[in-house]
mmCIF file of C-alpha atoms in Angstrom:
data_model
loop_
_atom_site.group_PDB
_atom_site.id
_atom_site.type_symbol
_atom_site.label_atom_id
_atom_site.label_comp_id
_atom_site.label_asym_id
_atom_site.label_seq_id
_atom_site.Cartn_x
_atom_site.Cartn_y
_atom_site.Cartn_z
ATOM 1 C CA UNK A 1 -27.859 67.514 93.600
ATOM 2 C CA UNK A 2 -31.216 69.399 93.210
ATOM 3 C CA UNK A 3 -33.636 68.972 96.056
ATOM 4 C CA UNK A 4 -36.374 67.709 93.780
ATOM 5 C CA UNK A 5 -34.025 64.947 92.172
ATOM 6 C CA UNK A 6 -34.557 61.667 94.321
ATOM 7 C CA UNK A 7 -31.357 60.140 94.859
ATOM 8 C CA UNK A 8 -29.556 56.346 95.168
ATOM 9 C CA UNK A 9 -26.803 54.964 96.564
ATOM 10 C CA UNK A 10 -25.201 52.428 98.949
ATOM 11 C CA UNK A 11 -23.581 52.424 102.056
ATOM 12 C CA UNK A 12 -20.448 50.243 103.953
ATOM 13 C CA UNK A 13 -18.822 50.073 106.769
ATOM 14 C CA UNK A 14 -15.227 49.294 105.443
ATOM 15 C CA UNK A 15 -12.348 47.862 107.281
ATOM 16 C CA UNK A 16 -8.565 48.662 106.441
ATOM 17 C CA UNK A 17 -8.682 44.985 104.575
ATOM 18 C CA UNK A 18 -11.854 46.014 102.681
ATOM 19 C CA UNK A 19 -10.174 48.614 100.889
ATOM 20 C CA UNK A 20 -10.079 47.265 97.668
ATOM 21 C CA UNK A 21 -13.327 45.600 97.936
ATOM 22 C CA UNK A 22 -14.844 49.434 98.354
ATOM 23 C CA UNK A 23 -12.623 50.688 95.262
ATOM 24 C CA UNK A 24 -14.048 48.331 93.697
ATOM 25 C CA UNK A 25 -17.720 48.751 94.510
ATOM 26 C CA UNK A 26 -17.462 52.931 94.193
ATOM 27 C CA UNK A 27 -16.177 52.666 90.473
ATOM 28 C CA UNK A 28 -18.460 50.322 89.726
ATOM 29 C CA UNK A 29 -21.731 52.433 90.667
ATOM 30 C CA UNK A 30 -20.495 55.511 89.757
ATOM 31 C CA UNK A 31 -20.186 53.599 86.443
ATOM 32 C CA UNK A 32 -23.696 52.248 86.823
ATOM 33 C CA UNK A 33 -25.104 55.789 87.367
ATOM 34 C CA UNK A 34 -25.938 55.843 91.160
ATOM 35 C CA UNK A 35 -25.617 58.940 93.072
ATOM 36 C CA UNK A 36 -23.875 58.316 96.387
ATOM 37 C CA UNK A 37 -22.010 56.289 98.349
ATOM 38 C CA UNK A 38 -21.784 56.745 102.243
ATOM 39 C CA UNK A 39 -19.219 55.542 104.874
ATOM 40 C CA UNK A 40 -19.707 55.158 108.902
ATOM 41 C CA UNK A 41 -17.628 57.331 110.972
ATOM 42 C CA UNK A 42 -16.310 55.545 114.243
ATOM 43 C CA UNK A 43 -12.869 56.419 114.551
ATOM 44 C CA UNK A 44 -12.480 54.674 118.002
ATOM 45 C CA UNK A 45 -11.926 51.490 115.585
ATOM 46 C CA UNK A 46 -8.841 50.874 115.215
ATOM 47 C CA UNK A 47 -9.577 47.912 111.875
ATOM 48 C CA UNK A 48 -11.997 50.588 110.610
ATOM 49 C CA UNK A 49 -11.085 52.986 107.595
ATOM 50 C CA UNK A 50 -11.105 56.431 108.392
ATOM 51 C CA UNK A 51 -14.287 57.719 106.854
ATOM 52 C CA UNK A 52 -13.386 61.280 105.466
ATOM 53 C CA UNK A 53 -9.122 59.801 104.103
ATOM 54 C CA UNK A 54 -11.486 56.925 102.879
ATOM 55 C CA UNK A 55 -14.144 59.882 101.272
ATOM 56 C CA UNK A 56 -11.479 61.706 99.361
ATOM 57 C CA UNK A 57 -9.883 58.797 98.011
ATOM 58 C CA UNK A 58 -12.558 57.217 96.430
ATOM 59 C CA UNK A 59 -13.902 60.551 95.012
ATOM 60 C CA UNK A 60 -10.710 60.826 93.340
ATOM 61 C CA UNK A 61 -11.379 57.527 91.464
ATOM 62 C CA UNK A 62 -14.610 58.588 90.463
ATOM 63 C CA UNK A 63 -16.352 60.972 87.801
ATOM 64 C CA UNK A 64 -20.210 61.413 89.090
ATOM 65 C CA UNK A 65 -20.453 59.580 92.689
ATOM 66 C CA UNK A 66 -20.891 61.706 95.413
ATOM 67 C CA UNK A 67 -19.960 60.945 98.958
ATOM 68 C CA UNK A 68 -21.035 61.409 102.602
ATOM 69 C CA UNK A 69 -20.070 59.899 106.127
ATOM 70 C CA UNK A 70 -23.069 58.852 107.472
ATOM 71 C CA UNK A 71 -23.129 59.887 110.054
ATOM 72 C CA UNK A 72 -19.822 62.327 110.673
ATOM 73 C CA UNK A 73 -18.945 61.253 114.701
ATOM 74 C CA UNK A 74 -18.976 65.084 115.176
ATOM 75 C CA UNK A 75 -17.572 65.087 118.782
ATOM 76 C CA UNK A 76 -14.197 64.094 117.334
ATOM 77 C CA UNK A 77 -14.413 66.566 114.554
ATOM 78 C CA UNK A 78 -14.197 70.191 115.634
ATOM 79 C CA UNK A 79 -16.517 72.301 113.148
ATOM 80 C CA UNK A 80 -13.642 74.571 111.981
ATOM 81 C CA UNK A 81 -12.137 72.159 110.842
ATOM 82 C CA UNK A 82 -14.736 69.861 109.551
ATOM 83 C CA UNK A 83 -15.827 73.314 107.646
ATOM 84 C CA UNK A 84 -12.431 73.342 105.698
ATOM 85 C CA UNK A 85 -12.496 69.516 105.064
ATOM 86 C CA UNK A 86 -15.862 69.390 103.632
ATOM 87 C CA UNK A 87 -15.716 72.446 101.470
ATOM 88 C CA UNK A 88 -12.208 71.142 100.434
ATOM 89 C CA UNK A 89 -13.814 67.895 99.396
ATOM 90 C CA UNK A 90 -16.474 69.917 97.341
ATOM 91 C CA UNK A 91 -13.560 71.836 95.553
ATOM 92 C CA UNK A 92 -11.578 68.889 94.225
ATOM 93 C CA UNK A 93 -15.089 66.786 93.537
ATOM 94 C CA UNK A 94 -17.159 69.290 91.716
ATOM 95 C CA UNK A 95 -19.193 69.339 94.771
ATOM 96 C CA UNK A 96 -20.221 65.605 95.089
ATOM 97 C CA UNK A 97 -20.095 65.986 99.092
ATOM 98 C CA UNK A 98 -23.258 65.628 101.197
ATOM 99 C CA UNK A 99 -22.052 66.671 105.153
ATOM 100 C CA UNK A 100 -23.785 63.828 107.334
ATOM 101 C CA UNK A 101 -23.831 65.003 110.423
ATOM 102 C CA UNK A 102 -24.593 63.308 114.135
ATOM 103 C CA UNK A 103 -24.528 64.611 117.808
ATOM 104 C CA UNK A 104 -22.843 61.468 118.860
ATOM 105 C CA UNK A 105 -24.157 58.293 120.212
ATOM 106 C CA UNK A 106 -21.265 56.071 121.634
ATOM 107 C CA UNK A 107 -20.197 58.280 124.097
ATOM 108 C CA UNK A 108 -18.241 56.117 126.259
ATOM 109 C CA UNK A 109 -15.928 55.126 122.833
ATOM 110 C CA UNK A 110 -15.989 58.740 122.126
ATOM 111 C CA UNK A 111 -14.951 59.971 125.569
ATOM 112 C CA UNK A 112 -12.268 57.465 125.047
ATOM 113 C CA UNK A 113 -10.906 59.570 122.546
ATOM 114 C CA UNK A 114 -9.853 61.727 124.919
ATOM 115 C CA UNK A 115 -13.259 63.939 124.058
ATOM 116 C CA UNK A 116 -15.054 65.621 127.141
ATOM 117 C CA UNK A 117 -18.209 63.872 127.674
ATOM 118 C CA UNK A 118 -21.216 65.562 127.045
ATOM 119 C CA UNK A 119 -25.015 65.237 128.385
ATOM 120 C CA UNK A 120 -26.845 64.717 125.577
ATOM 121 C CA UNK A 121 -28.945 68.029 125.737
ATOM 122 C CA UNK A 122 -24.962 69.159 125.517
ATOM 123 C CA UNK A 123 -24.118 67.264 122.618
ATOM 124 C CA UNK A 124 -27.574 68.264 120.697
ATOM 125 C CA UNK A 125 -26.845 71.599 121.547
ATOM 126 C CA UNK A 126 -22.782 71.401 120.080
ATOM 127 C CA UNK A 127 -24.470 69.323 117.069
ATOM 128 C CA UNK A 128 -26.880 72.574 116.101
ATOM 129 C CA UNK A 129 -24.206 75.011 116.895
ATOM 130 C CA UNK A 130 -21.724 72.943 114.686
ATOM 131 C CA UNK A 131 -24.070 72.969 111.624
ATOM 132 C CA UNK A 132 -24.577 76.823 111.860
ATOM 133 C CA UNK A 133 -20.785 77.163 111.937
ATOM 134 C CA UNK A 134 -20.075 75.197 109.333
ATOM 135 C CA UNK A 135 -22.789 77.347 106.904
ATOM 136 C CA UNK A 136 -20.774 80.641 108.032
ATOM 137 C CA UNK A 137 -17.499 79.323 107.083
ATOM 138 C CA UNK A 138 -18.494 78.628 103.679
ATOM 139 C CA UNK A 139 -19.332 80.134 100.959
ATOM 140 C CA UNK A 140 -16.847 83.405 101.086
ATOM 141 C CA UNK A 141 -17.628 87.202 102.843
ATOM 142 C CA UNK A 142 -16.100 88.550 105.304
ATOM 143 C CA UNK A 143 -14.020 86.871 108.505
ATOM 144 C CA UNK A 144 -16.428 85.122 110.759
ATOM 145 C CA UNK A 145 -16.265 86.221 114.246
ATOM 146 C CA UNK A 146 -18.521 83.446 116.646
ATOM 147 C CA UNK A 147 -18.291 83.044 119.605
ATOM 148 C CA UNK A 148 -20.839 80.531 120.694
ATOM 149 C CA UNK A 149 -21.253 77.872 123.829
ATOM 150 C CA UNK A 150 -19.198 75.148 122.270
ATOM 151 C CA UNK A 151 -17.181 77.251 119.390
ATOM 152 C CA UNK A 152 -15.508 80.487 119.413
ATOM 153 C CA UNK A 153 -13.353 81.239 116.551
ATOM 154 C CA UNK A 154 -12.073 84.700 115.923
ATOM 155 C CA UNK A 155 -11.378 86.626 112.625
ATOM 156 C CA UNK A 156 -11.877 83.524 110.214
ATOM 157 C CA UNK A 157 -11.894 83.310 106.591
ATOM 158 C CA UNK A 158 -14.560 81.521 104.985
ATOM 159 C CA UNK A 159 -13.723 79.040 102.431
ATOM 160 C CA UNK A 160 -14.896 80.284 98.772
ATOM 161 C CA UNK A 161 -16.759 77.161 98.163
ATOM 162 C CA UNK A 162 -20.497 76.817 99.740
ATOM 163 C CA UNK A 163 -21.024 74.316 102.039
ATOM 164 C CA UNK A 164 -22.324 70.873 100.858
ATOM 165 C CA UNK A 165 -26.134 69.972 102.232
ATOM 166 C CA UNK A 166 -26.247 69.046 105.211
ATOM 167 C CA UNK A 167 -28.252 65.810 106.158
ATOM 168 C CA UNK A 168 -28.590 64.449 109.967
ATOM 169 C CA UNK A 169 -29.212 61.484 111.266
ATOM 170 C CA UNK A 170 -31.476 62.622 114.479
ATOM 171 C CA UNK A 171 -33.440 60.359 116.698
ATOM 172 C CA UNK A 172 -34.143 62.669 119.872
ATOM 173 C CA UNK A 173 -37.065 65.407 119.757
ATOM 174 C CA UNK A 174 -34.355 67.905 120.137
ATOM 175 C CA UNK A 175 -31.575 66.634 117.635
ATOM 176 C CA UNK A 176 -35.409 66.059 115.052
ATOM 177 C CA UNK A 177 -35.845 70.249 115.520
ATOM 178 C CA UNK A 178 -32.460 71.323 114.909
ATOM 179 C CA UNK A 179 -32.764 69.183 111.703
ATOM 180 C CA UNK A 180 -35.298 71.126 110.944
ATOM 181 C CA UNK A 181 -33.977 74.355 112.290
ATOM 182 C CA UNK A 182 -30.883 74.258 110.230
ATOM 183 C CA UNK A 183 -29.976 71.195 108.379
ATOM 184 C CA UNK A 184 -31.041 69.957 104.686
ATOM 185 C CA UNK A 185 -31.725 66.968 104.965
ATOM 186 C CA UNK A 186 -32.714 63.962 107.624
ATOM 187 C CA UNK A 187 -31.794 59.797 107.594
ATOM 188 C CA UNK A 188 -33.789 58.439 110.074
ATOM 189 C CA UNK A 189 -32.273 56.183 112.678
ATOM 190 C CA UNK A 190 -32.466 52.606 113.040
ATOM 191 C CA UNK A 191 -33.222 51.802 109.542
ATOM 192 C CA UNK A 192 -36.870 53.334 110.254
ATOM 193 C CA UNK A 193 -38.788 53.627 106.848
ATOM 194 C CA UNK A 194 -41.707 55.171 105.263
ATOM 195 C CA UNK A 195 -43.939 52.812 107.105
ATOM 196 C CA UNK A 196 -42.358 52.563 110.309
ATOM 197 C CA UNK A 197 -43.722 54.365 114.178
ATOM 198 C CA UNK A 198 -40.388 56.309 114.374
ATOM 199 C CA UNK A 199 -40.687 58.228 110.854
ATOM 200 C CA UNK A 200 -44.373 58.685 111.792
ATOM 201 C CA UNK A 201 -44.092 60.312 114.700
ATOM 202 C CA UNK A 202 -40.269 61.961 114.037
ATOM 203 C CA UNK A 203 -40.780 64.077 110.419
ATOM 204 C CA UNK A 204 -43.375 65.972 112.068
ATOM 205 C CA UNK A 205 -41.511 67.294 114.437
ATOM 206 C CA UNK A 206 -38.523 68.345 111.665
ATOM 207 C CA UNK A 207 -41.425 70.143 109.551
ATOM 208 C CA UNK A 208 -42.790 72.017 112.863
ATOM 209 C CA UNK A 209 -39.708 72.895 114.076
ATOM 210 C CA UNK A 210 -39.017 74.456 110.276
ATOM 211 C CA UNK A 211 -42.116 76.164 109.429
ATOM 212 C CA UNK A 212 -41.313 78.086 112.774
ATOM 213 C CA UNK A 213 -38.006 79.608 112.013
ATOM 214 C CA UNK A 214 -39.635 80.775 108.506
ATOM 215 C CA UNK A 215 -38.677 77.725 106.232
ATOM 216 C CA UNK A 216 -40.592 75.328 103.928
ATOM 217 C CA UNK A 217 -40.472 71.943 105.478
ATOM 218 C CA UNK A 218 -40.552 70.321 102.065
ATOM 219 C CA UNK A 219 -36.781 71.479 101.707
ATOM 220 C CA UNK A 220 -35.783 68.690 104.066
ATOM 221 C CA UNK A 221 -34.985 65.437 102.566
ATOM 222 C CA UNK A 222 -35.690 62.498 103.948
ATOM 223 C CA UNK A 223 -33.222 59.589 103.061
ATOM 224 C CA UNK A 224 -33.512 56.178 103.848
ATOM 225 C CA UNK A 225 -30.594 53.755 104.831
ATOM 226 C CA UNK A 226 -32.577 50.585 103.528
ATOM 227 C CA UNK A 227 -31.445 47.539 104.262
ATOM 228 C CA UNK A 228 -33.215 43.926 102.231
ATOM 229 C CA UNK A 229 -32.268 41.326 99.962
ATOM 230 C CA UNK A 230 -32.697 41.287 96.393
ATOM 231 C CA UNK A 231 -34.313 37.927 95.556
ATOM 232 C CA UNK A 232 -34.853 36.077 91.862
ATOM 233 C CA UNK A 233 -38.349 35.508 92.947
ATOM 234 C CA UNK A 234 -41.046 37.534 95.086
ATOM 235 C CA UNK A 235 -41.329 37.080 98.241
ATOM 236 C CA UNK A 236 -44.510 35.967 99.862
ATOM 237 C CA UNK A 237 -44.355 38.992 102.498
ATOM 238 C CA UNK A 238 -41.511 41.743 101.711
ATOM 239 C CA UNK A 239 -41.758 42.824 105.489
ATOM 240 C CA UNK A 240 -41.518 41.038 108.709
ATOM 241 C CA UNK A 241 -44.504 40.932 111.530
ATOM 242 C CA UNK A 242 -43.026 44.069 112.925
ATOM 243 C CA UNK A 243 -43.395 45.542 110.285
ATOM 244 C CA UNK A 244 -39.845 46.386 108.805
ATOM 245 C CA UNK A 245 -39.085 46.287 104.949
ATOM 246 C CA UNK A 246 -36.810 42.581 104.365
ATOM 247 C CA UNK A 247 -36.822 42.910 100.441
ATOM 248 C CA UNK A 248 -37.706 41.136 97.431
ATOM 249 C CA UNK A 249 -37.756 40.835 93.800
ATOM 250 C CA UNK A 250 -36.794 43.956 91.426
ATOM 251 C CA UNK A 251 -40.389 43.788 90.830
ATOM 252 C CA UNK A 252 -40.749 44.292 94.899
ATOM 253 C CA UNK A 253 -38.714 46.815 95.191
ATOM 254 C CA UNK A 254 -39.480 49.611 92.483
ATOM 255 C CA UNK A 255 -43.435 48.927 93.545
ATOM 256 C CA UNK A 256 -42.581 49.749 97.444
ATOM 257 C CA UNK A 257 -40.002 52.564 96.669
ATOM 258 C CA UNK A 258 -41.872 54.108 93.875
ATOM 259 C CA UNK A 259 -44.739 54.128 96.241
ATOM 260 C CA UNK A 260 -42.601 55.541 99.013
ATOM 261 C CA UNK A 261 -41.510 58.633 96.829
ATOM 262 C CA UNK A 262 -44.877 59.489 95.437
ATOM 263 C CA UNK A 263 -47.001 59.050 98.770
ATOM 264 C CA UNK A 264 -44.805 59.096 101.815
ATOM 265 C CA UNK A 265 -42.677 61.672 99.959
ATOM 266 C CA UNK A 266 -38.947 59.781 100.544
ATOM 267 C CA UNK A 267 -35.963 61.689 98.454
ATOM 268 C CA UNK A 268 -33.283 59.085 98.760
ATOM 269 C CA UNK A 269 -32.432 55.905 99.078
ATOM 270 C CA UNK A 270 -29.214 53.937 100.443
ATOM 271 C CA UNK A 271 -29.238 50.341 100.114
ATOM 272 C CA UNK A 272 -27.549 48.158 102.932
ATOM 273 C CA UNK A 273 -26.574 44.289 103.163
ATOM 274 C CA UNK A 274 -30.040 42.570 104.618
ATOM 275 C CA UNK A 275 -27.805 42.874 108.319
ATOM 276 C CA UNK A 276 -26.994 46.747 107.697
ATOM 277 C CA UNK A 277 -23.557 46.478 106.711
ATOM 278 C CA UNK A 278 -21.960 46.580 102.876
ATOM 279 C CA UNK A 279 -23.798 45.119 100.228
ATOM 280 C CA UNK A 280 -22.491 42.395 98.338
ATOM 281 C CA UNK A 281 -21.119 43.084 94.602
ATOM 282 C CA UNK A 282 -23.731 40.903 93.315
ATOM 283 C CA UNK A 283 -26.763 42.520 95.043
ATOM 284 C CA UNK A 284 -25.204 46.323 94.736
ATOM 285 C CA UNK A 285 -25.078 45.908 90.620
ATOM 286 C CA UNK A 286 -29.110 44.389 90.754
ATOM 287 C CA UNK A 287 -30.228 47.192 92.533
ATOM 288 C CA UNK A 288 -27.872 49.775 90.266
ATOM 289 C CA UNK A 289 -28.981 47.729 86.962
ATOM 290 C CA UNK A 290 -32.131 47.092 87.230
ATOM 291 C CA UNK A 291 -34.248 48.200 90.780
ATOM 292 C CA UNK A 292 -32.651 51.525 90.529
ATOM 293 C CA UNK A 293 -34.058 52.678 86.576
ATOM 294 C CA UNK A 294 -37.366 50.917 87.069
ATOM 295 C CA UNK A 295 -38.082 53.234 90.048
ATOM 296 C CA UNK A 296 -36.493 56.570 88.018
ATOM 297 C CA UNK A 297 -39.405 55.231 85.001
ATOM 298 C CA UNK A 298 -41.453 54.703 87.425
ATOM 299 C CA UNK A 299 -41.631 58.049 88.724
ATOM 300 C CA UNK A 300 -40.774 59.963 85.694
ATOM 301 C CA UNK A 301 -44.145 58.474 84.041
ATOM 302 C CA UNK A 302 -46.307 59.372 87.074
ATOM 303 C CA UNK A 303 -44.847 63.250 87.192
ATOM 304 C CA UNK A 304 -46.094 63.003 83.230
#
């Protein structure tokens, strides 16, 4: 996936008895040309599918989809390892992986995982560190030696296969310049959009934090976990009084997102159930049918 391509997809939050209901959905928008699909990552769960078992299967039932847990609940993933399963997953896909990554936000679930509990300048701090570890065991050359705060690993092969992009999903001033620092792309947290106070005041910080180490903040996508209904009719207001994007007609839709690539600059786009969870079957195939082509036209007739 080029960085200039803007990108579509969907995202759930699957339970063991969802299963086929995600099978379903995945071969279904792969088959409707969409780009991704992304899972949630809470292990902790116990009803919940295992993101990265759930990640291989349906890529494995799929020719074009790629796929991405969004975010990876790093903490419970050591990078080593996370290296080889991502740049595994790129090797049997064709490379339709996207590395979500997160410093970890529900510690007390986490630490009951048996995980140390970490401060959170800690766990910002393991989240960079992971990111850059990942990148050096990828790609091939020689052993990596590192031996860092959080990882040491001695004498390691790098897998042949580059690593997939990385994209975060930072809140924190911190977390917002390692994005920038060393990851590839950004979802911002709490559904925030184009419009909202938290991407306002959060990208800059990713771009600053990039043009310092030497790289072009432009680089960075920006994806947006977008949750709204698809209506038959428009809707008098497609936001609530706060502000936050609640859907509308396909009409609606391309006119907001169209306007949110070529003047807020957005790259991607995952659409959620109006709540945040899984869209519905009925609502996934409107927005892969018809929201999703009328916004590539859209923007393919204003680049000329």
């Amino acid at each position: 996936m080029s960085v200039e391509k803007v990108v579509f997809g969907f995202g759930a939050h699957s339970g063991i008895d969802e299963i086929p209901e995600l099978l379903r959905m995945a071969e279904q928008a792969d088959r409707d040309g969409l780009d991704l699909f992304s899972l949630s990552d809470h292990p902790y769960i116990g009803g919940r599918a295992d993101a990265y078992a759930s990640i291989g299967f349906v890529l494995g039932r799929t020719q074009h989809l790629a796929g991405f847990a969004n975010v990876t609940n790093l903490p419970t993933r050591p990078a080593p390892m996370l290296a080889r399963t991502v740049t595994t997953l790129s090797a049997l896909s064709g490379g339709r992986v996207v590395l979500g990554m997160g410093a970890g936000g529900l510690w007390g679930r986490i630490a009951d995982m048996g995980v140390p509990r970490l401060s959170p300048a800690e766990a910002v701090d393991l989240f960079e560190e992971a990111i850059v570890l990942v990148k050096k065991l990828s790609g091939g050359g020689p052993p990596v030696t590192h031996q860092g705060r959080h990882y040491q690993v001695n004498r390691i092969e790098p897998a042949p296969v580059a690593a997939p992009p990385v994209w975060t999903g930072s809140v924190g001033r911190r977390s917002l310049a390692a994005t920038g620092r060393v990851a590839d792309g950004w979802i911002p947290g709490h559904a925030a959009d184009w419009l909202s106070e938290r991407y306002r005041t959060s990208r800059p910080i990713i771009d600053e934090a990039a043009a310092a180490v030497g790289r072009d903040p432009r680089e960075i996508r920006t994806v947006f976990n977008l949750p709204g209904r698809i209506t038959d009719r428009p809707l008098p207001a497609t936001r609530d009084p706060e502000g936050r994007w609640i859907g509308g007609s396909t009409d609606q839709w391309t006119e907001e997102l169209t306007g949110a690539v070529l003047e807020h600059g957005a790259s991607g786009f995952m659409l959620f159930s109006p709540e945040g969870g899984t869209p519905d079957l009925v609502s996934l195939t409107r927005w892969a049918r018809d929201i999703v082509p009328a916004v590539r036209e859209a923007i393919a007739k204003e680049n000329g």
